[in-house]
C-alpha cells in the first residue's frame, strides 16, 4: 500500500524492539548532539600522533579457520589479521553512521572536531578544519567534493576539496531555515533537509530542498508533513529518484527535477531506516523479509524471506551483488535485480562472530564492520563464498561501533578515536 510521507508512528507486532541508547544516539545524530553542544569542542593534538605498537593490535583467528589470500592483505599465519600499516588517534565524534568515515583524494577523514584529513598511505595529517563536522551530520562525498553542514550553524552548506581541504562551494537556504544538513548528492544537485523556523524561533516542520552543485542556487524546496523528522535520515539518489527514510518509518521517493513526491510506503519492520539501491530498485529489510520496490512506482519487484524467523540486518550492494546478514548470523549474497540467492554462508555463526552492519569491497574480499567490540571489529569475508578469512580487533573495549572505508588500496577501520589502515 502506498501512503503519504507521514509523521504517524505505528509499531506493529514483530517489529524491531526499542533500540539501545547507543543506537538511538547514533541514529538521532546531530539532533541529540546539538542540544548538548556548547560553542565549541576540543579535538586531539594532531602534532602528537604516533604509530601504535603493532603488537598491541591485530585480530583473533576465526573458529572456522579461514585462510588468508593475497587479496586479503599481508595476512598472518592461520587466518590472523594483517598488522596495521599505521594506527593514529583522531578527534572522531561519531555515532556509527556509515557516512562518518570517508576515503577520497588520497586522504581518509573521520567525522570530528577539528576535522582532520590523514594521508591514506602514511597516516600523516594533510589538512584540518578547526570548526570540524557537525555531530551527526554526514560526510557527504561526490566525485570531487566533500559537502558539510557549516560548523558555524549559520545556515550554510559548504563544499571542500577532499585532497586539499580548500572551500570550493557554498550555499544557503535562507534565514527562515535552521540547521540544513546535506543528505545526498548527485552530479547536479546537493539535497538537504532543514528546520522551518516559526516566529518565536521554534520549529514544528522541516523542508527538503535541492541546491545546484555549480551555482549553489535553490533548485526546489518542498515542505514535509507535520510530524516528520529531520533526524535519522538515510538517503540515496538514483537517476531521477531521491530515496530517503526517517525515524517515522517512512520510505519516500521524490523526483529530483521537481521535488515532487513520487510515492511513500509506510514500512512496519524496517531495520532503523537502512536500505540500499541498485539500478531502478530500492531494497529494504523489513523484519524477516527483504523487499525490493520499483523506484518509479513503488510496486514490489521481489522479496526474500529469512529462515527460522531471523531478521534481516543492514544491506549493501557492491559491484552488482547484494550482501546482507540476518540475526541468526547467516550471510547472504543475492542478485539485486531478481532476488536470486547466489550463496548462503553460516561462517559467521560457526566462528562466533557478530553480524556486520556496514560493508566495503576490495578485490574479492568483503570487509564488514560490526556494532560492538568484544566479538566484533572488522571481518574479512571471501566475497565468492562467504567464508571468514580473518578478523581485526584493536582490543580496546571501546563501546563505539566500528566504521570501515576503502580507497581500493587500503581498508580503513575506525573504532572510537583510533583509526587503523590495513593492507588489502
Short mmCIF file of C-alpha atoms in Angstrom, two decimals:
data_model
loop_
_atom_site.label_atom_id
_atom_site.label_comp_id
_atom_site.label_asym_id
_atom_site.label_seq_id
_atom_site.Cartn_x
_atom_site.Cartn_y
_atom_site.Cartn_z
CA UNK A 1 0.00 0.00 0.00
CA UNK A 2 1.27 3.44 -0.88
CA UNK A 3 0.73 6.28 1.57
CA UNK A 4 1.86 9.85 2.01
CA UNK A 5 5.10 10.83 3.74
CA UNK A 6 3.51 10.88 7.16
CA UNK A 7 4.50 11.71 10.70
CA UNK A 8 2.50 8.90 12.28
CA UNK A 9 4.45 6.22 14.09
CA UNK A 10 2.70 2.86 14.39
CA UNK A 11 4.62 -0.04 15.94
CA UNK A 12 3.35 -3.43 14.85
CA UNK A 13 3.83 -6.88 16.39
CA UNK A 14 7.06 -8.48 15.22
CA UNK A 15 8.76 -5.15 14.53
CA UNK A 16 12.22 -4.46 15.89
CA UNK A 17 12.15 -3.59 19.56
CA UNK A 18 13.25 -0.29 21.00
CA UNK A 19 16.85 0.49 20.02
CA UNK A 20 19.59 0.69 22.60
CA UNK A 21 20.67 4.05 23.95
CA UNK A 22 23.82 3.91 21.84
CA UNK A 23 21.88 3.14 18.65
CA UNK A 24 19.39 5.93 19.37
CA UNK A 25 22.31 8.32 19.79
CA UNK A 26 23.81 7.12 16.54
CA UNK A 27 20.63 7.47 14.51
CA UNK A 28 19.48 10.71 16.07
CA UNK A 29 22.98 12.02 15.48
CA UNK A 30 23.13 15.75 15.35
CA UNK A 31 19.61 16.29 16.64
CA UNK A 32 20.55 14.99 20.06
CA UNK A 33 24.10 16.25 19.97
CA UNK A 34 23.20 19.81 19.06
CA UNK A 35 21.06 20.18 22.14
CA UNK A 36 24.08 19.47 24.29
CA UNK A 37 26.73 21.31 22.30
CA UNK A 38 28.31 24.50 23.54
CA UNK A 39 30.12 26.94 21.29
CA UNK A 40 32.99 24.57 20.51
CA UNK A 41 34.62 21.25 21.19
CA UNK A 42 38.22 20.25 21.72
CA UNK A 43 39.92 17.74 19.45
CA UNK A 44 43.11 15.83 19.91
CA UNK A 45 46.54 17.33 19.36
CA UNK A 46 47.33 16.26 15.82
CA UNK A 47 51.01 17.05 16.27
CA UNK A 48 51.34 14.32 18.87
CA UNK A 49 50.21 11.47 16.62
CA UNK A 50 52.37 8.36 16.75
CA UNK A 51 52.07 4.95 15.19
CA UNK A 52 50.84 2.43 17.73
CA UNK A 53 52.86 -0.63 18.58
CA UNK A 54 51.73 -3.20 16.01
CA UNK A 55 51.89 -5.84 18.69
CA UNK A 56 49.03 -4.16 20.53
CA UNK A 57 46.63 -4.62 17.62
CA UNK A 58 45.60 -7.46 15.42
CA UNK A 59 42.77 -9.93 15.18
CA UNK A 60 41.68 -13.23 16.53
CA UNK A 61 41.77 -16.39 14.45
CA UNK A 62 38.27 -17.28 13.24
CA UNK A 63 36.98 -20.52 14.74
CA UNK A 64 36.23 -21.59 11.20
CA UNK A 65 39.95 -21.38 10.36
CA UNK A 66 39.52 -19.18 7.28
CA UNK A 67 42.69 -18.83 5.20
CA UNK A 68 44.07 -15.52 4.02
CA UNK A 69 44.96 -14.68 0.45
CA UNK A 70 46.87 -12.06 -1.46
CA UNK A 71 43.65 -10.13 -1.95
CA UNK A 72 43.18 -10.08 1.80
CA UNK A 73 46.42 -8.24 2.51
CA UNK A 74 49.55 -9.36 4.36
CA UNK A 75 47.70 -11.92 6.42
CA UNK A 76 49.48 -13.67 9.23
CA UNK A 77 49.57 -17.41 9.79
CA UNK A 78 46.41 -19.41 10.49
CA UNK A 79 44.00 -16.72 9.36
CA UNK A 80 45.36 -13.95 11.56
CA UNK A 81 44.51 -10.40 10.56
CA UNK A 82 47.21 -8.26 8.95
CA UNK A 83 49.10 -5.91 11.22
CA UNK A 84 48.03 -2.29 10.64
CA UNK A 85 50.06 -0.28 8.16
CA UNK A 86 49.56 2.57 10.60
CA UNK A 87 47.38 3.49 13.56
CA UNK A 88 46.57 7.09 14.55
CA UNK A 89 44.49 8.76 17.24
CA UNK A 90 41.77 11.01 15.84
CA UNK A 91 39.36 13.68 17.01
CA UNK A 92 36.48 11.46 15.86
CA UNK A 93 32.99 12.23 17.16
CA UNK A 94 30.87 9.54 15.56
CA UNK A 95 27.52 7.89 16.10
CA UNK A 96 28.19 4.83 13.97
CA UNK A 97 26.53 6.02 10.77
CA UNK A 98 28.21 4.67 7.65
CA UNK A 99 28.93 8.13 6.25
CA UNK A 100 31.11 9.32 9.14
CA UNK A 101 34.30 7.82 7.68
CA UNK A 102 35.26 8.50 4.06
CA UNK A 103 38.29 7.99 1.82
CA UNK A 104 38.87 10.12 -1.29
CA UNK A 105 41.58 12.20 -2.95
CA UNK A 106 44.39 10.29 -1.28
CA UNK A 107 43.13 11.02 2.24
CA UNK A 108 40.91 9.42 4.86
CA UNK A 109 38.61 11.58 7.01
CA UNK A 110 36.72 10.73 10.19
CA UNK A 111 33.90 12.99 11.39
CA UNK A 112 35.10 15.12 14.30
CA UNK A 113 36.31 18.48 15.53
CA UNK A 114 38.76 19.54 14.28
CA UNK A 115 38.05 17.71 11.05
CA UNK A 116 41.38 16.19 10.04
CA UNK A 117 42.32 14.55 6.75
CA UNK A 118 45.08 11.96 7.09
CA UNK A 119 47.31 10.79 4.26
CA UNK A 120 45.94 7.40 3.22
CA UNK A 121 49.41 5.91 2.74
CA UNK A 122 51.20 7.22 5.84
CA UNK A 123 48.60 8.49 8.30
CA UNK A 124 50.23 11.92 8.38
CA UNK A 125 47.91 14.90 8.60
CA UNK A 126 47.29 16.62 5.24
CA UNK A 127 44.87 19.34 6.40
CA UNK A 128 42.33 20.16 9.08
CA UNK A 129 39.27 22.38 9.59
CA UNK A 130 39.14 23.91 13.09
CA UNK A 131 35.34 24.02 13.15
CA UNK A 132 35.06 20.39 12.22
CA UNK A 133 31.97 18.46 11.26
CA UNK A 134 28.55 18.95 12.80
CA UNK A 135 27.95 15.92 15.05
CA UNK A 136 25.53 13.51 13.42
CA UNK A 137 25.67 15.20 10.01
CA UNK A 138 27.19 13.08 7.24
CA UNK A 139 30.47 13.49 5.43
CA UNK A 140 28.81 13.61 2.02
CA UNK A 141 31.06 12.86 -0.94
CA UNK A 142 30.52 13.46 -4.63
CA UNK A 143 33.21 12.64 -7.18
CA UNK A 144 35.30 15.72 -6.37
CA UNK A 145 33.69 17.46 -3.39
CA UNK A 146 33.13 16.84 0.31
CA UNK A 147 29.90 18.52 1.49
CA UNK A 148 29.45 19.52 5.13
CA UNK A 149 26.88 21.32 7.21
CA UNK A 150 28.50 24.53 8.47
CA UNK A 151 30.00 24.18 11.93
CA UNK A 152 29.16 27.87 12.45
CA UNK A 153 25.47 26.92 12.46
CA UNK A 154 24.83 29.87 10.13
CA UNK A 155 22.55 28.01 7.74
CA UNK A 156 25.27 27.28 5.19
CA UNK A 157 26.22 24.07 3.41
CA UNK A 158 29.86 24.09 2.25
CA UNK A 159 31.82 22.07 -0.27
CA UNK A 160 35.53 21.32 0.14
CA UNK A 161 38.21 19.62 -1.93
CA UNK A 162 38.95 16.31 -0.17
CA UNK A 163 42.59 16.42 -1.28
CA UNK A 164 43.37 19.94 -0.05
CA UNK A 165 40.61 20.93 2.37
CA UNK A 166 40.01 24.18 0.44
CA UNK A 167 36.48 25.52 0.19
CA UNK A 168 35.14 25.18 -3.35
CA UNK A 169 31.39 25.76 -2.98
CA UNK A 170 28.88 27.32 -0.60
CA UNK A 171 25.10 27.65 -0.46
CA UNK A 172 22.48 28.82 1.98
CA UNK A 173 18.74 28.17 2.10
CA UNK A 174 17.84 31.41 3.87
CA UNK A 175 17.27 32.92 7.31
CA UNK A 176 13.87 31.26 7.65
CA UNK A 177 15.54 27.83 7.83
CA UNK A 178 17.78 26.36 10.52
CA UNK A 179 20.44 23.66 10.59
CA UNK A 180 20.39 22.50 6.95
CA UNK A 181 22.06 19.12 6.59
CA UNK A 182 23.16 17.54 3.33
CA UNK A 183 21.67 14.06 2.92
CA UNK A 184 22.51 13.06 -0.67
CA UNK A 185 24.31 14.30 -3.77
CA UNK A 186 24.36 13.52 -7.50
CA UNK A 187 26.13 15.07 -10.48
CA UNK A 188 23.93 18.17 -10.49
CA UNK A 189 22.44 18.78 -7.05
CA UNK A 190 23.00 18.58 -3.31
CA UNK A 191 19.92 17.54 -1.31
CA UNK A 192 19.38 18.96 2.18
CA UNK A 193 16.85 18.84 4.99
CA UNK A 194 16.38 21.82 7.32
CA UNK A 195 14.04 23.02 10.06
CA UNK A 196 11.48 25.71 9.17
CA UNK A 197 11.60 28.47 11.79
CA UNK A 198 8.46 29.85 13.44
CA UNK A 199 8.23 33.50 14.54
CA UNK A 200 9.12 32.56 18.11
CA UNK A 201 12.25 30.71 16.96
CA UNK A 202 10.77 27.24 17.41
CA UNK A 203 10.31 24.70 14.66
CA UNK A 204 7.45 22.26 14.03
CA UNK A 205 8.10 21.36 10.41
CA UNK A 206 11.01 20.83 8.07
CA UNK A 207 11.82 21.27 4.42
CA UNK A 208 13.65 19.14 1.87
CA UNK A 209 15.45 21.06 -0.86
CA UNK A 210 17.84 20.68 -3.78
CA UNK A 211 20.81 23.03 -4.22
CA UNK A 212 22.57 23.42 -7.58
CA UNK A 213 26.05 21.94 -7.11
CA UNK A 214 27.54 24.50 -9.51
CA UNK A 215 25.88 27.78 -8.52
CA UNK A 216 24.57 26.99 -5.04
CA UNK A 217 21.14 28.31 -6.00
CA UNK A 218 17.99 26.62 -4.72
CA UNK A 219 16.62 24.34 -7.45
CA UNK A 220 13.47 23.43 -5.50
CA UNK A 221 12.19 23.07 -1.95
CA UNK A 222 9.24 21.16 -0.55
CA UNK A 223 7.76 21.30 2.94
CA UNK A 224 7.40 17.89 4.54
CA UNK A 225 4.35 16.85 6.52
CA UNK A 226 3.87 17.88 10.14
CA UNK A 227 5.30 15.17 12.38
CA UNK A 228 8.12 14.13 10.08
CA UNK A 229 11.62 14.50 11.48
CA UNK A 230 14.88 15.81 10.14
CA UNK A 231 16.85 13.31 12.26
CA UNK A 232 17.59 9.68 11.48
CA UNK A 233 17.64 10.37 7.74
CA UNK A 234 19.24 7.90 5.35
CA UNK A 235 19.18 8.89 1.68
CA UNK A 236 20.41 7.91 -1.79
CA UNK A 237 19.96 9.18 -5.34
CA UNK A 238 19.49 7.13 -8.50
CA UNK A 239 18.74 8.98 -11.72
CA UNK A 240 15.50 10.92 -11.33
CA UNK A 241 14.76 9.46 -7.90
CA UNK A 242 15.76 10.67 -4.42
CA UNK A 243 15.09 7.95 -1.83
CA UNK A 244 15.12 8.50 1.93
CA UNK A 245 13.90 7.11 5.23
CA UNK A 246 13.48 8.69 8.66
CA UNK A 247 12.67 7.80 12.27
CA UNK A 248 8.93 7.65 11.48
CA UNK A 249 9.32 4.55 9.31
CA UNK A 250 8.64 6.41 6.07
CA UNK A 251 10.27 5.20 2.85
CA UNK A 252 9.82 8.11 0.45
CA UNK A 253 10.80 8.69 -3.16
CA UNK A 254 10.88 12.16 -4.77
CA UNK A 255 11.53 13.40 -8.29
CA UNK A 256 14.98 15.02 -8.34
CA UNK A 257 13.97 17.52 -11.05
CA UNK A 258 10.89 18.95 -9.34
CA UNK A 259 10.96 17.74 -5.73
CA UNK A 260 7.51 16.25 -6.16
CA UNK A 261 6.73 13.16 -4.14
CA UNK A 262 6.53 10.07 -6.35
CA UNK A 263 5.42 7.60 -3.67
CA UNK A 264 5.73 6.74 0.01
CA UNK A 265 5.48 3.40 1.79
CA UNK A 266 4.84 3.14 5.49
CA UNK A 267 7.29 0.41 6.45
CA UNK A 268 6.44 -1.50 9.59
CA UNK A 269 9.54 -3.64 10.13
CA UNK A 270 12.47 -1.59 8.92
CA UNK A 271 15.98 -2.01 10.24
CA UNK A 272 16.11 1.52 11.64
CA UNK A 273 15.74 3.04 8.19
CA UNK A 274 18.64 1.34 6.43
CA UNK A 275 18.20 0.40 2.78
CA UNK A 276 20.22 0.09 -0.41
CA UNK A 277 19.51 0.90 -4.05
CA UNK A 278 20.50 -0.80 -7.28
CA UNK A 279 19.61 0.48 -10.73
CA UNK A 280 15.82 1.04 -10.65
CA UNK A 281 15.19 -0.73 -7.31
CA UNK A 282 15.25 0.19 -3.64
CA UNK A 283 15.88 -2.80 -1.36
CA UNK A 284 14.62 -2.64 2.22
CA UNK A 285 14.93 -5.09 5.16
CA UNK A 286 11.56 -5.49 6.89
CA UNK A 287 11.85 -7.97 9.69
CA UNK A 288 12.37 -11.45 8.27
CA UNK A 289 11.62 -10.27 4.71
CA UNK A 290 13.89 -8.40 2.33
CA UNK A 291 11.81 -6.47 -0.22
CA UNK A 292 12.73 -4.73 -3.49
CA UNK A 293 10.47 -1.96 -4.82
CA UNK A 294 10.50 -0.24 -8.20
CA UNK A 295 11.71 3.34 -7.80
CA UNK A 296 9.26 4.56 -10.44
CA UNK A 297 6.00 3.37 -8.84
CA UNK A 298 6.71 1.65 -5.50
CA UNK A 299 5.50 -1.77 -6.69
CA UNK A 300 7.21 -4.80 -5.23
CA UNK A 301 9.64 -6.44 -7.65
CA UNK A 302 10.82 -9.33 -5.48
CA UNK A 303 11.10 -10.45 -1.86
CA UNK A 304 13.34 -12.84 0.06
CA UNK A 305 12.48 -14.46 3.37
CA UNK A 306 14.98 -15.37 6.08
CA UNK A 307 14.75 -18.79 7.67
CA UNK A 308 13.65 -19.64 11.20
CA UNK A 309 12.24 -16.18 11.92
CA UNK A 310 15.61 -14.44 11.67
CA UNK A 311 15.57 -10.70 10.97
CA UNK A 312 17.50 -9.15 8.10
CA UNK A 313 20.07 -6.50 9.01
CA UNK A 314 21.66 -3.67 7.00
CA UNK A 315 22.07 -4.49 3.28
CA UNK A 316 24.66 -3.25 0.78
CA UNK A 317 25.06 -3.58 -2.99
CA UNK A 318 28.72 -3.72 -4.04
CA UNK A 319 29.78 -4.44 -7.63
CA UNK A 320 26.29 -5.66 -8.59
CA UNK A 321 25.94 -8.10 -5.68
CA UNK A 322 23.65 -7.60 -2.69
CA UNK A 323 25.21 -8.61 0.62
CA UNK A 324 23.14 -8.90 3.79
CA UNK A 325 23.27 -10.82 7.06
CA UNK A 326 20.44 -11.83 9.35
CA UNK A 327 20.11 -12.01 13.12
CA UNK A 328 20.89 -15.75 13.04
CA UNK A 329 24.35 -14.71 11.70
CA UNK A 330 23.70 -16.18 8.27
CA UNK A 331 25.35 -14.27 5.44
CA UNK A 332 23.60 -13.93 2.07
CA UNK A 333 24.80 -12.94 -1.39
CA UNK A 334 21.89 -12.11 -3.70
CA UNK A 335 21.37 -10.93 -7.27
CA UNK A 336 19.83 -7.47 -6.58
CA UNK A 337 17.92 -7.48 -9.88
CA UNK A 338 15.96 -10.65 -9.21
CA UNK A 339 16.40 -11.61 -5.55
CA UNK A 340 18.02 -14.90 -6.59
CA UNK A 341 20.32 -16.32 -3.94
CA UNK A 342 23.96 -16.60 -5.10
CA UNK A 343 25.28 -18.13 -1.92
CA UNK A 344 24.40 -18.50 1.74
CA UNK A 345 27.02 -18.93 4.46
CA UNK A 346 26.95 -19.94 8.14
CA UNK A 347 30.60 -18.97 8.62
CA UNK A 348 29.82 -16.01 10.91
CA UNK A 349 27.84 -18.22 13.27
CA UNK A 350 30.43 -21.01 13.11
CA UNK A 351 33.18 -18.54 14.05
CA UNK A 352 31.12 -16.97 16.87
CA UNK A 353 31.31 -13.53 15.24
CA UNK A 354 28.92 -10.63 15.28
CA UNK A 355 26.87 -9.57 12.28
CA UNK A 356 28.40 -6.77 10.18
CA UNK A 357 26.35 -3.62 9.79
CA UNK A 358 28.49 -1.94 7.12
CA UNK A 359 30.40 -3.34 4.15
CA UNK A 360 33.08 -2.32 1.66
CA UNK A 361 34.75 -4.47 -1.00
CA UNK A 362 38.29 -4.59 -2.36
CA UNK A 363 39.36 -7.30 -4.78
CA UNK A 364 37.49 -10.49 -3.92
CA UNK A 365 37.29 -9.66 -0.22
CA UNK A 366 34.29 -8.20 1.56
CA UNK A 367 35.11 -6.21 4.70
CA UNK A 368 32.36 -5.94 7.30
CA UNK A 369 32.27 -3.60 10.32
CA UNK A 370 30.32 -4.69 13.39
CA UNK A 371 28.46 -2.77 16.06
CA UNK A 372 30.04 -3.88 19.34
CA UNK A 373 33.63 -4.60 20.25
CA UNK A 374 34.33 -7.88 22.03
CA UNK A 375 33.23 -10.35 19.34
CA UNK A 376 33.33 -7.84 16.52
CA UNK A 377 35.62 -5.49 14.69
CA UNK A 378 36.47 -5.76 11.00
CA UNK A 379 35.67 -9.13 9.43
CA UNK A 380 37.29 -10.10 6.12
CA UNK A 381 34.96 -12.37 4.15
CA UNK A 382 35.53 -14.18 0.86
CA UNK A 383 33.07 -12.38 -1.42
CA UNK A 384 32.74 -15.51 -3.58
CA UNK A 385 31.79 -17.97 -0.83
CA UNK A 386 31.03 -16.12 2.42
CA UNK A 387 33.86 -17.85 4.27
CA UNK A 388 35.58 -15.84 7.01
CA UNK A 389 39.24 -15.10 6.20
CA UNK A 390 40.23 -13.16 9.31
CA UNK A 391 39.03 -10.65 11.89
CA UNK A 392 40.70 -7.49 13.16
CA UNK A 393 40.05 -6.07 16.62
CA UNK A 394 42.13 -3.47 18.47
CA UNK A 395 41.08 -4.99 21.82
CA UNK A 396 40.44 -1.59 23.38
CA UNK A 397 36.96 -2.48 24.61
CA UNK A 398 35.66 0.84 23.31
CA UNK A 399 31.86 0.74 23.07
CA UNK A 400 31.68 2.68 19.79
CA UNK A 401 30.61 0.94 16.62
CA UNK A 402 33.29 0.11 14.09
CA UNK A 403 33.31 2.00 10.80
CA UNK A 404 35.06 0.91 7.60
CA UNK A 405 36.06 2.62 4.35
CA UNK A 406 38.41 1.79 1.47
CA UNK A 407 40.28 3.54 -1.30
CA UNK A 408 40.84 0.26 -3.11
CA UNK A 409 44.44 0.03 -1.88
CA UNK A 410 43.83 0.04 1.85
CA UNK A 411 40.98 -0.62 4.27
CA UNK A 412 40.46 1.99 6.99
CA UNK A 413 38.94 0.90 10.29
CA UNK A 414 37.73 3.49 12.79
CA UNK A 415 36.98 2.47 16.37
CA UNK A 416 36.26 5.21 18.86
CA UNK A 417 39.18 7.61 18.46
CA UNK A 418 41.59 5.17 16.82
CA UNK A 419 41.96 4.92 13.06
CA UNK A 420 43.75 1.91 11.58
CA UNK A 421 44.92 1.35 8.00
CA UNK A 422 45.04 -2.26 6.79
CA UNK A 423 46.51 -3.61 3.55
CA UNK A 424 44.11 -5.26 1.09
#
